[in-house]
mmCIF file of C-alpha atoms (C1' of nucleotides) in Angstrom:
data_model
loop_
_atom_site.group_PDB
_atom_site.id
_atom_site.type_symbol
_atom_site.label_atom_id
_atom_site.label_comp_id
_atom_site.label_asym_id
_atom_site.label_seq_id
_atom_site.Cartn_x
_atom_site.Cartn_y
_atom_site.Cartn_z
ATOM 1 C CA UNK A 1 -26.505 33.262 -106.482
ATOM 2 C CA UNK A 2 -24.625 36.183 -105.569
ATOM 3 C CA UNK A 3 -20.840 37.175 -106.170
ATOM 4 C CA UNK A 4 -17.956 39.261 -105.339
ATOM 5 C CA UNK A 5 -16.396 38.370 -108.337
ATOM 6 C CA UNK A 6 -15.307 42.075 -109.359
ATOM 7 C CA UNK A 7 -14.561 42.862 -105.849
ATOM 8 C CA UNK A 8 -12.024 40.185 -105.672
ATOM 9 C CA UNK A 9 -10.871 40.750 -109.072
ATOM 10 C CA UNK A 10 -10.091 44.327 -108.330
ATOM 11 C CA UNK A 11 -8.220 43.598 -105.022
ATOM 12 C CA UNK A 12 -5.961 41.169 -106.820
ATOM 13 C CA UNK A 13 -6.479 43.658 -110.278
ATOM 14 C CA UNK A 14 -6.453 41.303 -112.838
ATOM 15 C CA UNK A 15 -8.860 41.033 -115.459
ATOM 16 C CA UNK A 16 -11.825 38.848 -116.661
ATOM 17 C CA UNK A 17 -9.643 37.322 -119.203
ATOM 18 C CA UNK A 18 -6.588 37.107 -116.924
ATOM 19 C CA UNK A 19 -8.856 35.329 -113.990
ATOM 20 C CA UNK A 20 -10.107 32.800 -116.671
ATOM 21 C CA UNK A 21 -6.783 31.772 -117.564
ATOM 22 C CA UNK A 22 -6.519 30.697 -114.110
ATOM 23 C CA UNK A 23 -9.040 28.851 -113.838
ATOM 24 C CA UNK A 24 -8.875 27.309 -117.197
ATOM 25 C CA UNK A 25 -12.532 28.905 -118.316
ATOM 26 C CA UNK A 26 -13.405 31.370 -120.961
ATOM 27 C CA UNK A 27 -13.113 34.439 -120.506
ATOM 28 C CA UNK A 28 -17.259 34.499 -121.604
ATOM 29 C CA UNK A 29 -17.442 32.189 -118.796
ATOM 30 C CA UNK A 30 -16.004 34.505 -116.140
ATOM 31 C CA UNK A 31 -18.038 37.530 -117.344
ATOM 32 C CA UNK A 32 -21.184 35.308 -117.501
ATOM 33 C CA UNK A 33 -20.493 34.252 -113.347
ATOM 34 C CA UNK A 34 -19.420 37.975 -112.903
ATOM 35 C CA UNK A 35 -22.839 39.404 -114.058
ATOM 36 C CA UNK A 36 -24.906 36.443 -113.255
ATOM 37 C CA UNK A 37 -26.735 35.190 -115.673
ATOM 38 C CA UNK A 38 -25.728 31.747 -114.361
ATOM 39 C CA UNK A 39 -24.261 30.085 -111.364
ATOM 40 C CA UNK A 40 -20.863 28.394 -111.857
ATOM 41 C CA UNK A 41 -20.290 24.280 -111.424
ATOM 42 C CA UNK A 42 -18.619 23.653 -107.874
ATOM 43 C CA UNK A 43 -15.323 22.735 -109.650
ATOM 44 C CA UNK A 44 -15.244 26.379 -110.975
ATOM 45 C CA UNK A 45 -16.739 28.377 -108.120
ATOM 46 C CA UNK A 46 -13.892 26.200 -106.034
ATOM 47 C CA UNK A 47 -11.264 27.225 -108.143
ATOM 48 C CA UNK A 48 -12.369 30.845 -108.464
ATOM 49 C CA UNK A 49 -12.485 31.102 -104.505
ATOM 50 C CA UNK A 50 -8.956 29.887 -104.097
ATOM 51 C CA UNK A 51 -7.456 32.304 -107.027
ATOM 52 C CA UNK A 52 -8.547 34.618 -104.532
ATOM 53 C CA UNK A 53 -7.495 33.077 -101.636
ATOM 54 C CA UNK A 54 -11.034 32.963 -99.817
ATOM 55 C CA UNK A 55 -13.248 30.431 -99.208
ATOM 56 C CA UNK A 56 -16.180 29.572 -101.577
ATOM 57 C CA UNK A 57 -18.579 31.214 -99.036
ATOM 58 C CA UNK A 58 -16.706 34.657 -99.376
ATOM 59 C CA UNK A 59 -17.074 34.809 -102.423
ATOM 60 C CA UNK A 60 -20.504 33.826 -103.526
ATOM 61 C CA UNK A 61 -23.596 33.487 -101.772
ATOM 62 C CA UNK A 62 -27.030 31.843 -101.677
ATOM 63 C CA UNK A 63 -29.673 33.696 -102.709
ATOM 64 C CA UNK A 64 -33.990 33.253 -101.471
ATOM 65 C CA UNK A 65 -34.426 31.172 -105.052
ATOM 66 C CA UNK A 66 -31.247 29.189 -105.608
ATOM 67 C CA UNK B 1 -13.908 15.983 -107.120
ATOM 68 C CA UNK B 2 -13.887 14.216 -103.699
ATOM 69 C CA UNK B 3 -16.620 14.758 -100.951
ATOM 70 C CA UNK B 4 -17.004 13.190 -97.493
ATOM 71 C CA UNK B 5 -20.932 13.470 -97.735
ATOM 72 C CA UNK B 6 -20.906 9.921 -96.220
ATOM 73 C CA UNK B 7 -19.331 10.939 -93.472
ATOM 74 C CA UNK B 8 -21.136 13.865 -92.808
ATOM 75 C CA UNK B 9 -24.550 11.850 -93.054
ATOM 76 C CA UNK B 10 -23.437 9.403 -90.807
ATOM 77 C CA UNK B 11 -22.694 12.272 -88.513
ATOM 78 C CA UNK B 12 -25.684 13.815 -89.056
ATOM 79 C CA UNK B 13 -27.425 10.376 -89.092
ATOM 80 C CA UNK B 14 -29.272 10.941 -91.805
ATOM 81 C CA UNK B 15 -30.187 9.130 -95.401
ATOM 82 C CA UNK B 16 -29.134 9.874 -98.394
ATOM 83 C CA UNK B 17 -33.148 11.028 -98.922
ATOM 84 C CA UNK B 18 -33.970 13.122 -95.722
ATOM 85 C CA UNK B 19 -30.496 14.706 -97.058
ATOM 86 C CA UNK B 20 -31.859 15.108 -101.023
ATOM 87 C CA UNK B 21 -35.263 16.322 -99.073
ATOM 88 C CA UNK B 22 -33.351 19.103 -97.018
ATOM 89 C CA UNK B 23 -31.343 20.483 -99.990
ATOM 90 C CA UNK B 24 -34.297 20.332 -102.589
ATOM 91 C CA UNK B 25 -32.979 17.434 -105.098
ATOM 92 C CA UNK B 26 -33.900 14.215 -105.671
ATOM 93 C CA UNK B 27 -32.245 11.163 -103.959
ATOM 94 C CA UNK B 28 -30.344 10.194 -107.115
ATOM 95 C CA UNK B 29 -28.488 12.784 -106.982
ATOM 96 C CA UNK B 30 -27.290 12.920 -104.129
ATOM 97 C CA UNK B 31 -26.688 9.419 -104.304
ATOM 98 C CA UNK B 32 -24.571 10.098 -107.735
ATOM 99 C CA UNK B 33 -22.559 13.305 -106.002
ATOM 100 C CA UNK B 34 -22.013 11.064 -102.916
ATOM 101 C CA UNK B 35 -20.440 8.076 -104.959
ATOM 102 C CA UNK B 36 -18.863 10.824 -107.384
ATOM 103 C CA UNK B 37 -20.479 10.091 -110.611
ATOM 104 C CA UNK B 38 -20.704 13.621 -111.157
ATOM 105 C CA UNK B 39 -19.843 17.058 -109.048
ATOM 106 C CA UNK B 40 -22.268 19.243 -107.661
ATOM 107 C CA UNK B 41 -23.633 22.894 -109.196
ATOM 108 C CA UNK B 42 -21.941 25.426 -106.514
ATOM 109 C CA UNK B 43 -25.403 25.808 -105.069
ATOM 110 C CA UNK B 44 -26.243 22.076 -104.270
ATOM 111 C CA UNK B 45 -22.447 21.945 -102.852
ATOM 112 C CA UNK B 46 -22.781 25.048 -100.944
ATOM 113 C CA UNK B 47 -26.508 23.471 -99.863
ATOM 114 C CA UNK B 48 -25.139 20.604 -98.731
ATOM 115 C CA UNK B 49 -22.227 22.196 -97.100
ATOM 116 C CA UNK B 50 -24.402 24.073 -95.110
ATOM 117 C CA UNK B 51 -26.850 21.283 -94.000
ATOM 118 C CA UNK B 52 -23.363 19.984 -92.427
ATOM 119 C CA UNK B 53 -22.587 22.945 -90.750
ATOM 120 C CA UNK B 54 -19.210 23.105 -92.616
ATOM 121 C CA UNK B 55 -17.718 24.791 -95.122
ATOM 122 C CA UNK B 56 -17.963 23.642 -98.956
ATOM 123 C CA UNK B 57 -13.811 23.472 -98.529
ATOM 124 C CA UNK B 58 -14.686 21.040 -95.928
ATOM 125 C CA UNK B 59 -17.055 18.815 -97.819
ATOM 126 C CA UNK B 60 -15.452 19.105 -101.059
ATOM 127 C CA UNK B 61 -12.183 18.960 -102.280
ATOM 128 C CA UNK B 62 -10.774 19.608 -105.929
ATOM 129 C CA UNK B 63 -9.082 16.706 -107.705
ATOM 130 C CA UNK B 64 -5.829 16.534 -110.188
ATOM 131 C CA UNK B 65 -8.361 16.855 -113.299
ATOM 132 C CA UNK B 66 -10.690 19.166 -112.026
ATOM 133 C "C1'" DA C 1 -7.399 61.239 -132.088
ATOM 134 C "C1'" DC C 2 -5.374 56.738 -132.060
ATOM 135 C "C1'" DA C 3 -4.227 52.195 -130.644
ATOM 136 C "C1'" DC C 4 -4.952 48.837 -127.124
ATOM 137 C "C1'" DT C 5 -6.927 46.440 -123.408
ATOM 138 C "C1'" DT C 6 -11.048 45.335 -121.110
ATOM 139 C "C1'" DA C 7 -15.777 44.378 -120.775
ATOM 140 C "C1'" DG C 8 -20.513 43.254 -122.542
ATOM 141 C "C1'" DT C 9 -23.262 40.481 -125.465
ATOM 142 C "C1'" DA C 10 -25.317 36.878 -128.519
ATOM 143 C "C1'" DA C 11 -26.414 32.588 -131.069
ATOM 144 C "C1'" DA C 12 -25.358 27.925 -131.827
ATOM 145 C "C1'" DA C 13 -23.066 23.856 -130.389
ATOM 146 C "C1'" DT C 14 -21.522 20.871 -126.825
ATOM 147 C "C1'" DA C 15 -20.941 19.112 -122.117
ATOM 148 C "C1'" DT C 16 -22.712 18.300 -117.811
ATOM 149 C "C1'" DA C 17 -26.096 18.199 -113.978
ATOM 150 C "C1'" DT C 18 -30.655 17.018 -112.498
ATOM 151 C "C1'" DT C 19 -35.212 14.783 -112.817
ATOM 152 C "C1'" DT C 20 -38.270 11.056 -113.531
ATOM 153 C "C1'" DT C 21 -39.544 6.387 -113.416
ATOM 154 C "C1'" DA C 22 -38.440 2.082 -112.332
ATOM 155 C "C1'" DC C 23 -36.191 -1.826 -110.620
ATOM 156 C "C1'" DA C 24 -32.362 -4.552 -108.037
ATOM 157 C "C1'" DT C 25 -29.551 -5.085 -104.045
ATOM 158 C "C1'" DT C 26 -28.053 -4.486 -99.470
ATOM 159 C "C1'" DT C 27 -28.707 -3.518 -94.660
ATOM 160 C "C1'" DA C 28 -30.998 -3.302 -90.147
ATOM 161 C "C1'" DG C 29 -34.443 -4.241 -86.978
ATOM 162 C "C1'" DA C 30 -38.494 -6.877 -85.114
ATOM 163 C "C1'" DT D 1 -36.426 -15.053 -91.185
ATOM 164 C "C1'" DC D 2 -39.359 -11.438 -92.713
ATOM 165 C "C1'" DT D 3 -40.036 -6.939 -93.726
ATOM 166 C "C1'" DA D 4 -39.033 -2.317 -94.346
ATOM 167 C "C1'" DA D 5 -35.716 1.137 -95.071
ATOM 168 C "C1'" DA D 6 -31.738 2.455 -97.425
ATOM 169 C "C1'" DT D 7 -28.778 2.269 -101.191
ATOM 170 C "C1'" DG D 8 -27.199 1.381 -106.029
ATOM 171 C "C1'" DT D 9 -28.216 1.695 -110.753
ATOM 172 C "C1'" DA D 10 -29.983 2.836 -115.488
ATOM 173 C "C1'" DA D 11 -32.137 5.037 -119.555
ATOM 174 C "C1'" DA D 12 -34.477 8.911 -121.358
ATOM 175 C "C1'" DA D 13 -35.856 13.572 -120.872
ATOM 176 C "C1'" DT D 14 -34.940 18.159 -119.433
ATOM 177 C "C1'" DA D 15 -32.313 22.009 -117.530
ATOM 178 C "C1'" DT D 16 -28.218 24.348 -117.064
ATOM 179 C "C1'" DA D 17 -23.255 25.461 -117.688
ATOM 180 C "C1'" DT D 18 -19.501 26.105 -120.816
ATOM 181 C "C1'" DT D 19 -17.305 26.785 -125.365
ATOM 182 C "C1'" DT D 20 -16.693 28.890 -129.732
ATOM 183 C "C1'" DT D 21 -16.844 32.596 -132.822
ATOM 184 C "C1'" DA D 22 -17.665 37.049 -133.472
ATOM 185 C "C1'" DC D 23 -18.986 41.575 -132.941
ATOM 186 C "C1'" DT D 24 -19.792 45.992 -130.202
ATOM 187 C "C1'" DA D 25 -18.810 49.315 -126.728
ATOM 188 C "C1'" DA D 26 -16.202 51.419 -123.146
ATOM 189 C "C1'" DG D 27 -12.105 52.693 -120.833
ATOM 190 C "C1'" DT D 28 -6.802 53.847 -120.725
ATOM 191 C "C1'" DG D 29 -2.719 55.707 -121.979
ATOM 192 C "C1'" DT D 30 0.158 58.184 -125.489
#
DNA sequence: ACACTTAGTAAAATATATTTTACATTTAGA
DNA sequence: TCTAAATGTAAAATATATTTTACTAAGTGT
């Protein structure tokens, strides 16, 4: 699964830490999604997405294996 | 977190397993998502999103506790 | 150069999602 | 009514996400 997460991040420049806080994750958490190594739950990726004022399809994407 | 899978099926007119057999789970669980005994991994939810031709903002919708 | 913020990483523990197998119940159609 | 399809449920096993703690490295401004 794809993300934009640093894109988005940038645009709104705040950082991994400050994007966690807002969507009550760690910080480890964010960077994890950010470079991933894993996909995030739909609660999260939901939350993420409206941070950023997009929709959860904006922002990540499905990839051949997910 | 709140879905309208049901609704959607019954659009679609489809069970619970041709739905589980289109997004690559098992029926249990999308019988469990659809009576929300647990939420989704962002890919199932964008999966089943897309079987619905909708957006995962349309299927899903964060809750209070989320 | 120094201090500070940000980002990357990692291992262990915990929480949660998903599978598997199996059975019970409800619903719909012939 | 009989039968088949669809749905609900459950326990145990496995996979995956998230937290916690902690350390390292890189970037920024003064």
């Amino acid at each position: 699964m794809k993300n934009k997460i640093r894109i988005e991040r940038a645009i709104l420049n705040i950082s991994q830490a400050e994007l966690a806080d807002r969507v009550q994750v760690t910080r480890q958490t964010i960077n994890a999604i950010e470079l991933e190594k894993y996909a995030p739950s739909a609660v999260l990726a939901m939350k993420i997405a409206r941070v950023f004022g997009k929709k959860v399809e904006e922002v990540f994407e499905l990839e051949e294996g997910d």
